[in-house]
Amino acid sequence: MVFPKPLRAVALASIFLFMFLMYQIFRNPRQIKEPRVVYPDMKTDPNLEETHEPPGNLWRSDDYAADNPNAPRINATILSLVRNEEIDGMIQSMQDLERTWNHKFNYPWTFFNDVPFTEEFKKRTSAETKAECRYELIPKEHWAVPSWINDDLFQESAKMLEEQDIQYGNMVSYHQMCRWNSGMFYHHPALKDVRYYWRVEPKVHFFCDVDYDVFRYMQDQNKTYGFTINLYDAPQSIPTLWPETLKFIEAHPEYVKDDTISARPWLEDKERRPEHNEKANGYSTCHFWSNFEIADMEFWRSKAYEDYFNHLDRAGGFFYERWGDAPVHSIALGLFEDASKIHWFRDIGYQHIPYFNCPNSPKCRGCRKGMFTDGEDFLYKEDCRPNWFKFVGMG
């Protein structure tokens, strides 16, 4: 039987396609590349190593029911500065943290806003947790632009920041937020009896089950600050922050820890990114990315930090430049605290676009071990962890 030419052509094409598909299926499997590591001084990312819980006695979730008045929860809260219109992003963050940690420990959520929260915001957020939710209004005197800030100078400075492509540099609300997160939030009356907090922002992700009380860990191990991601800042946004810091510590040498126990070398390094150190006038720009921080507010309430913040506040850099709470917190910790009291939470999988902390742990899902960013390759140079590991370690 002879098939018509069109059918023969279709048959031959089908056979060819079948053979091509078989080749694709049975050829050597495609290798999945490990995350890139581009640090000459760090041969491998520590997150590629098997990750375990921190050492020491850890508090488990046996007695932490939300309605248990005798639960071993300490004076701590999850803290979020968030706008009503960010509700969807906040719900996403809540769902992740509740799923991975807080449904076991039921620590309260405290939300802050410079305007009253809507009933929709309250209803939807409270539905995501069995824990108590608190909704707080920031006092006007904590949020307002200080009286000593010259508006004309601010507007001129904002234009200069915009011309240098400094993100949010022309938004007064962003400057207000940075100032509030740096030196105002812990003065809010709602936090008067609270010591520890876990800062959570909208649109972040948590990937790993955490089966111990992180606040108890901070307390029991005498830790002051916990971070996941360690970055370089844009030096154009903070050119006078370090010079102002040097003025302060020259006037108050009693607050500064000895270099042998502090993280000051991490702050002053000029080998890995010398152009950053030069543009920031002696500061490496390395900082803890403070959209994630677990911290002891007693440090911010200390005389050393309060005096430091007040000095910076009067200098005007929160508005005339774009001093963020991340470098301000980091510099203070690097100078005024023992480095051993700063903890890398390597076991907490976390993402704030575009950066990750991705442990190698069976407790993690949706986060490829060792991933630092899913963005462009040039973002890898923003990782300052190699400096932290070099000068301080991984504790």
Short mmCIF file of C-alpha atoms in Angstrom, two decimals:
data_model
loop_
_atom_site.label_atom_id
_atom_site.label_comp_id
_atom_site.label_asym_id
_atom_site.label_seq_id
_atom_site.Cartn_x
_atom_site.Cartn_y
_atom_site.Cartn_z
CA MET A 1 0.00 0.00 0.00
CA VAL A 2 1.40 3.36 -1.04
CA PHE A 3 0.67 6.38 1.15
CA PRO A 4 0.15 9.77 -0.43
CA LYS A 5 3.19 12.06 -0.35
CA PRO A 6 1.68 14.48 2.24
CA LEU A 7 1.08 11.60 4.66
CA ARG A 8 4.60 10.27 4.11
CA ALA A 9 6.02 13.71 4.94
CA VAL A 10 3.98 13.90 8.13
CA ALA A 11 5.09 10.40 9.13
CA LEU A 12 8.76 11.20 8.58
CA ALA A 13 8.42 14.43 10.55
CA SER A 14 6.74 12.54 13.42
CA ILE A 15 9.53 9.94 13.51
CA PHE A 16 12.17 12.67 13.55
CA LEU A 17 10.36 14.51 16.34
CA PHE A 18 10.04 11.28 18.36
CA MET A 19 13.76 10.54 18.00
CA PHE A 20 14.66 14.11 19.02
CA LEU A 21 12.49 13.88 22.14
CA MET A 22 14.07 10.53 23.10
CA TYR A 23 17.51 12.09 22.74
CA GLN A 24 16.55 14.98 24.99
CA ILE A 25 15.15 12.61 27.62
CA PHE A 26 17.97 10.06 27.74
CA ARG A 27 21.02 12.23 27.16
CA ASN A 28 23.17 13.15 30.19
CA PRO A 29 20.98 15.04 32.65
CA ARG A 30 21.49 18.79 32.77
CA GLN A 31 23.59 19.82 35.70
CA ILE A 32 21.99 22.27 38.12
CA LYS A 33 24.58 24.83 39.01
CA GLU A 34 25.25 25.63 42.61
CA PRO A 35 24.80 29.29 43.55
CA ARG A 36 27.70 31.41 42.39
CA VAL A 37 30.32 32.47 44.87
CA VAL A 38 32.55 35.25 43.63
CA TYR A 39 34.59 36.07 46.72
CA PRO A 40 38.33 35.47 46.45
CA ASP A 41 38.53 35.45 50.26
CA MET A 42 35.60 33.04 50.82
CA LYS A 43 36.01 29.79 48.89
CA THR A 44 32.51 28.57 49.60
CA ASP A 45 29.32 30.03 51.00
CA PRO A 46 28.79 28.76 54.58
CA ASN A 47 25.12 28.32 53.71
CA LEU A 48 26.15 25.42 51.47
CA GLU A 49 27.32 23.59 54.58
CA GLU A 50 24.77 21.65 56.58
CA THR A 51 22.96 24.06 58.86
CA HIS A 52 21.82 23.22 62.40
CA GLU A 53 20.10 25.06 65.21
CA PRO A 54 22.36 27.22 67.39
CA PRO A 55 24.03 25.42 70.29
CA GLY A 56 22.79 25.60 73.86
CA ASN A 57 19.56 24.86 75.65
CA LEU A 58 16.65 25.86 73.44
CA TRP A 59 13.07 26.46 74.51
CA ARG A 60 10.57 24.31 72.63
CA SER A 61 6.90 25.03 71.95
CA ASP A 62 5.28 22.62 74.42
CA ASP A 63 3.62 25.22 76.67
CA TYR A 64 3.23 28.19 74.34
CA ALA A 65 -0.49 28.02 73.56
CA ALA A 66 -1.92 31.47 72.84
CA ASP A 67 -4.46 31.16 75.67
CA ASN A 68 -1.99 29.86 78.26
CA PRO A 69 -1.49 32.62 80.86
CA ASN A 70 1.52 30.72 82.24
CA ALA A 71 3.30 30.30 78.91
CA PRO A 72 7.05 30.89 79.11
CA ARG A 73 6.92 33.79 76.64
CA ILE A 74 9.12 36.70 77.64
CA ASN A 75 8.57 40.43 77.08
CA ALA A 76 8.96 40.41 73.32
CA THR A 77 6.96 41.17 70.20
CA ILE A 78 6.98 40.90 66.43
CA LEU A 79 7.15 44.49 65.22
CA SER A 80 6.00 45.98 61.92
CA LEU A 81 5.94 49.54 60.64
CA VAL A 82 3.33 49.28 57.89
CA ARG A 83 0.79 51.36 55.96
CA ASN A 84 -2.85 50.43 55.47
CA GLU A 85 -2.31 50.08 51.73
CA GLU A 86 0.43 47.49 52.32
CA ILE A 87 -2.07 45.02 53.76
CA ASP A 88 -1.59 42.34 51.09
CA GLY A 89 2.19 42.36 51.49
CA MET A 90 1.81 42.28 55.27
CA ILE A 91 -0.52 39.28 55.10
CA GLN A 92 2.05 37.43 52.98
CA SER A 93 4.78 38.09 55.55
CA MET A 94 2.52 37.09 58.43
CA GLN A 95 1.52 33.84 56.77
CA ASP A 96 5.15 32.90 56.23
CA LEU A 97 6.28 33.70 59.77
CA GLU A 98 3.22 32.12 61.37
CA ARG A 99 3.70 28.95 59.32
CA THR A 100 7.43 28.61 60.05
CA TRP A 101 7.60 29.85 63.63
CA ASN A 102 4.94 31.86 65.44
CA HIS A 103 2.04 29.42 65.30
CA LYS A 104 4.17 27.42 67.76
CA PHE A 105 5.09 30.27 70.11
CA ASN A 106 2.28 32.84 69.73
CA TYR A 107 4.22 36.01 70.38
CA PRO A 108 2.14 39.17 69.89
CA TRP A 109 2.25 41.25 66.73
CA THR A 110 2.62 45.01 67.20
CA PHE A 111 1.82 47.15 64.17
CA PHE A 112 2.82 50.81 63.90
CA ASN A 113 1.53 53.47 61.53
CA ASP A 114 1.67 57.25 61.36
CA VAL A 115 -2.08 57.26 60.59
CA PRO A 116 -4.82 55.15 62.24
CA PHE A 117 -5.18 51.58 61.00
CA THR A 118 -8.35 50.79 59.10
CA GLU A 119 -10.85 48.22 60.31
CA GLU A 120 -10.02 46.13 57.23
CA PHE A 121 -6.34 46.08 58.19
CA LYS A 122 -7.18 45.03 61.73
CA LYS A 123 -9.65 42.37 60.67
CA ARG A 124 -7.45 40.75 58.05
CA THR A 125 -4.22 40.74 60.06
CA SER A 126 -5.84 39.44 63.26
CA ALA A 127 -7.33 36.57 61.24
CA GLU A 128 -3.82 35.32 60.38
CA THR A 129 -2.72 34.50 63.92
CA LYS A 130 -3.93 33.15 67.23
CA ALA A 131 -1.58 35.56 68.98
CA GLU A 132 -2.57 39.00 70.20
CA CYS A 133 -2.43 41.84 67.65
CA ARG A 134 -1.76 45.40 68.76
CA TYR A 135 -2.36 48.43 66.54
CA GLU A 136 -0.44 51.55 67.50
CA LEU A 137 -0.39 55.12 66.25
CA ILE A 138 3.01 56.83 66.13
CA PRO A 139 2.99 60.12 68.10
CA LYS A 140 3.28 63.14 65.83
CA GLU A 141 6.39 64.33 67.67
CA HIS A 142 8.11 61.04 66.85
CA TRP A 143 7.33 61.21 63.13
CA ALA A 144 7.43 64.90 62.24
CA VAL A 145 10.43 66.48 60.56
CA PRO A 146 12.48 68.06 63.38
CA SER A 147 12.27 71.83 63.78
CA TRP A 148 15.99 72.29 63.12
CA ILE A 149 15.77 70.84 59.59
CA ASN A 150 15.81 73.58 56.94
CA ASP A 151 13.20 72.73 54.31
CA ASP A 152 14.94 74.57 51.49
CA LEU A 153 18.16 72.71 52.21
CA PHE A 154 16.26 69.43 52.39
CA GLN A 155 14.63 70.03 48.99
CA GLU A 156 18.00 70.89 47.45
CA SER A 157 19.60 67.81 49.01
CA ALA A 158 16.74 65.60 47.82
CA LYS A 159 17.32 66.74 44.24
CA MET A 160 21.00 65.91 44.52
CA LEU A 161 20.20 62.43 45.85
CA GLU A 162 17.76 61.87 43.01
CA GLU A 163 20.40 62.92 40.47
CA GLN A 164 22.74 60.31 41.99
CA ASP A 165 20.03 57.62 41.65
CA ILE A 166 19.72 57.19 45.41
CA GLN A 167 16.51 55.26 45.91
CA TYR A 168 13.77 57.13 47.82
CA GLY A 169 16.12 60.07 48.38
CA ASN A 170 13.45 62.61 47.38
CA MET A 171 10.68 61.12 49.56
CA VAL A 172 10.33 62.93 52.88
CA SER A 173 8.35 60.00 54.32
CA TYR A 174 11.30 57.68 53.67
CA HIS A 175 13.62 59.98 55.61
CA GLN A 176 11.06 60.10 58.43
CA MET A 177 10.87 56.31 58.46
CA CYS A 178 14.67 55.95 58.63
CA ARG A 179 14.84 58.37 61.55
CA TRP A 180 11.97 56.64 63.39
CA ASN A 181 13.52 53.20 62.93
CA SER A 182 16.89 54.55 64.05
CA GLY A 183 16.01 56.28 67.27
CA MET A 184 12.30 56.69 67.93
CA PHE A 185 10.44 53.39 67.80
CA TYR A 186 11.66 52.03 71.12
CA HIS A 187 10.34 55.14 72.89
CA HIS A 188 6.74 54.35 71.94
CA PRO A 189 4.59 53.84 75.06
CA ALA A 190 3.36 50.50 73.69
CA LEU A 191 6.91 49.14 73.94
CA LYS A 192 7.64 50.47 77.41
CA ASP A 193 7.61 47.00 78.99
CA VAL A 194 8.91 45.14 75.94
CA ARG A 195 12.56 44.20 75.69
CA TYR A 196 13.03 42.11 72.53
CA TYR A 197 11.53 42.47 69.07
CA TRP A 198 11.59 40.73 65.70
CA ARG A 199 11.18 43.24 62.90
CA VAL A 200 9.07 42.08 59.96
CA GLU A 201 8.23 44.10 56.85
CA PRO A 202 5.60 43.55 54.16
CA LYS A 203 6.46 41.31 51.19
CA VAL A 204 9.20 39.30 52.86
CA HIS A 205 9.49 35.51 52.88
CA PHE A 206 10.50 32.99 55.53
CA PHE A 207 11.47 29.53 54.30
CA CYS A 208 12.58 27.37 57.23
CA ASP A 209 10.83 25.83 60.21
CA VAL A 210 12.25 27.33 63.39
CA ASP A 211 11.45 25.11 66.35
CA TYR A 212 12.84 27.11 69.26
CA ASP A 213 11.94 30.39 70.96
CA VAL A 214 14.33 32.88 69.33
CA PHE A 215 13.66 35.51 71.99
CA ARG A 216 14.56 33.07 74.77
CA TYR A 217 17.69 32.21 72.80
CA MET A 218 18.68 35.88 72.68
CA GLN A 219 18.07 36.25 76.40
CA ASP A 220 19.73 33.01 77.52
CA GLN A 221 22.81 33.50 75.34
CA ASN A 222 23.12 37.20 76.21
CA LYS A 223 22.81 38.28 72.59
CA THR A 224 22.08 41.88 71.67
CA TYR A 225 21.37 41.67 67.96
CA GLY A 226 20.55 39.04 65.35
CA PHE A 227 20.75 39.38 61.57
CA THR A 228 20.49 37.27 58.42
CA ILE A 229 21.84 39.46 55.58
CA ASN A 230 24.93 41.67 55.60
CA LEU A 231 25.36 44.20 52.75
CA TYR A 232 27.22 47.23 51.46
CA ASP A 233 25.35 50.54 51.39
CA ALA A 234 25.38 53.18 48.68
CA PRO A 235 28.22 55.49 49.82
CA GLN A 236 26.64 58.49 48.08
CA SER A 237 23.75 58.27 50.55
CA ILE A 238 25.93 58.57 53.69
CA PRO A 239 29.06 60.65 52.94
CA THR A 240 29.15 62.41 56.32
CA LEU A 241 27.83 59.61 58.55
CA TRP A 242 31.27 58.26 59.44
CA PRO A 243 32.88 61.71 59.92
CA GLU A 244 30.04 62.61 62.29
CA THR A 245 30.55 59.30 64.07
CA LEU A 246 34.25 60.05 64.52
CA LYS A 247 33.36 63.43 66.01
CA PHE A 248 31.07 61.69 68.46
CA ILE A 249 33.49 59.00 69.60
CA GLU A 250 36.28 61.56 69.94
CA ALA A 251 34.04 63.36 72.43
CA HIS A 252 32.92 60.09 74.07
CA PRO A 253 35.77 57.56 73.98
CA GLU A 254 34.28 55.90 77.06
CA TYR A 255 31.50 54.35 74.92
CA VAL A 256 33.81 52.64 72.42
CA LYS A 257 34.71 48.97 72.88
CA ASP A 258 38.29 47.85 72.33
CA ASP A 259 39.01 46.80 68.74
CA THR A 260 39.91 43.30 69.94
CA ILE A 261 36.32 42.59 71.01
CA SER A 262 34.34 44.94 68.76
CA ALA A 263 33.44 44.76 65.06
CA ARG A 264 35.16 48.05 64.26
CA PRO A 265 37.54 46.45 61.70
CA TRP A 266 34.44 45.32 59.78
CA LEU A 267 33.24 48.93 59.74
CA GLU A 268 36.55 50.36 58.55
CA ASP A 269 37.69 47.75 56.02
CA LYS A 270 38.93 49.22 52.75
CA GLU A 271 40.30 46.17 50.98
CA ARG A 272 37.23 44.53 49.42
CA ARG A 273 35.41 47.69 48.24
CA PRO A 274 38.01 50.50 48.50
CA GLU A 275 35.85 52.89 46.48
CA HIS A 276 33.08 52.56 49.06
CA ASN A 277 35.43 53.35 51.92
CA GLU A 278 36.75 56.36 50.03
CA LYS A 279 33.34 57.78 49.10
CA ALA A 280 32.01 57.18 52.61
CA ASN A 281 35.07 58.88 54.11
CA GLY A 282 36.48 55.92 56.02
CA TYR A 283 33.42 53.68 56.43
CA SER A 284 33.27 50.37 54.57
CA THR A 285 29.45 50.85 54.31
CA CYS A 286 28.96 47.28 55.57
CA HIS A 287 25.73 46.95 57.52
CA PHE A 288 23.17 44.48 58.78
CA TRP A 289 20.12 44.66 56.51
CA SER A 290 17.70 45.78 59.16
CA ASN A 291 14.43 44.82 57.49
CA PHE A 292 15.23 41.65 59.43
CA GLU A 293 16.51 42.19 62.93
CA ILE A 294 15.93 40.44 66.22
CA ALA A 295 17.24 42.71 68.92
CA ASP A 296 17.37 43.72 72.56
CA MET A 297 15.96 47.23 72.93
CA GLU A 298 18.04 47.77 76.04
CA PHE A 299 20.93 48.48 73.70
CA TRP A 300 19.01 51.24 71.88
CA ARG A 301 17.88 52.62 75.25
CA SER A 302 21.45 52.74 76.58
CA LYS A 303 23.09 56.10 77.22
CA ALA A 304 25.76 55.36 74.60
CA TYR A 305 23.26 54.75 71.82
CA GLU A 306 20.87 57.53 72.85
CA ASP A 307 23.71 60.05 72.93
CA TYR A 308 24.94 58.79 69.57
CA PHE A 309 21.52 59.00 67.94
CA ASN A 310 20.90 62.49 69.32
CA HIS A 311 24.26 63.62 67.94
CA LEU A 312 23.39 62.26 64.49
CA ASP A 313 19.87 63.65 64.65
CA ARG A 314 21.14 67.17 65.30
CA ALA A 315 23.66 66.83 62.45
CA GLY A 316 20.73 66.56 60.04
CA GLY A 317 21.92 63.65 57.91
CA PHE A 318 18.64 61.77 58.19
CA PHE A 319 17.21 64.47 55.92
CA TYR A 320 20.10 66.23 54.16
CA GLU A 321 21.53 62.85 53.18
CA ARG A 322 19.81 59.45 53.34
CA TRP A 323 21.13 57.98 56.55
CA GLY A 324 19.27 54.72 57.03
CA ASP A 325 18.59 52.85 60.24
CA ALA A 326 20.65 49.92 58.89
CA PRO A 327 24.03 51.71 58.83
CA VAL A 328 23.20 53.69 61.98
CA HIS A 329 22.32 50.54 63.93
CA SER A 330 25.30 48.68 62.48
CA ILE A 331 27.86 51.37 63.28
CA ALA A 332 26.58 51.65 66.84
CA LEU A 333 26.73 47.89 67.32
CA GLY A 334 30.17 47.71 65.74
CA LEU A 335 31.58 50.37 68.06
CA PHE A 336 29.64 50.09 71.34
CA GLU A 337 28.95 46.35 71.68
CA ASP A 338 30.97 43.16 71.96
CA ALA A 339 30.97 41.44 68.59
CA SER A 340 30.28 38.14 70.36
CA LYS A 341 26.81 39.47 71.24
CA ILE A 342 25.86 39.81 67.57
CA HIS A 343 24.40 36.62 66.10
CA TRP A 344 24.02 35.45 62.51
CA PHE A 345 20.72 33.52 62.35
CA ARG A 346 22.04 31.27 59.63
CA ASP A 347 19.22 28.76 60.24
CA ILE A 348 16.43 31.24 59.42
CA GLY A 349 15.69 31.25 55.71
CA TYR A 350 14.74 34.75 54.63
CA GLN A 351 14.17 36.89 51.56
CA HIS A 352 13.69 40.59 51.06
CA ILE A 353 13.90 41.31 47.34
CA PRO A 354 16.48 40.87 45.85
CA TYR A 355 18.55 39.14 48.58
CA PHE A 356 18.27 35.80 50.41
CA ASN A 357 19.61 33.91 53.39
CA CYS A 358 19.17 30.27 52.34
CA PRO A 359 20.47 27.58 54.72
CA ASN A 360 21.28 24.01 53.80
CA SER A 361 18.67 22.34 55.97
CA PRO A 362 15.84 19.81 55.53
CA LYS A 363 13.71 22.28 57.47
CA CYS A 364 13.74 24.71 54.53
CA ARG A 365 11.44 24.76 51.53
CA GLY A 366 11.37 27.09 48.53
CA CYS A 367 14.86 28.47 49.04
CA ARG A 368 17.88 26.99 47.22
CA LYS A 369 20.75 26.44 49.62
CA GLY A 370 23.42 29.10 49.42
CA MET A 371 21.38 31.45 47.24
CA PHE A 372 22.27 35.08 47.88
CA THR A 373 20.25 36.64 45.07
CA ASP A 374 18.12 35.57 42.14
CA GLY A 375 18.96 38.83 40.40
CA GLU A 376 21.84 39.86 38.15
CA ASP A 377 25.42 38.75 38.80
CA PHE A 378 26.56 42.25 39.76
CA LEU A 379 24.45 42.01 42.93
CA TYR A 380 26.87 39.43 44.38
CA LYS A 381 29.42 42.13 45.10
CA GLU A 382 26.95 43.71 47.55
CA ASP A 383 27.36 40.80 49.97
CA CYS A 384 29.46 41.88 52.96
CA ARG A 385 29.29 38.58 54.83
CA PRO A 386 32.88 37.66 53.80
CA ASN A 387 34.07 40.70 55.75
CA TRP A 388 31.97 39.76 58.76
CA PHE A 389 33.30 36.20 58.72
CA LYS A 390 36.85 37.49 58.28
CA PHE A 391 36.83 39.98 61.14
CA VAL A 392 34.24 38.50 63.52
CA GLY A 393 33.34 34.90 62.64
CA MET A 394 30.07 33.05 62.21
CA GLY A 395 28.72 33.04 65.75
#
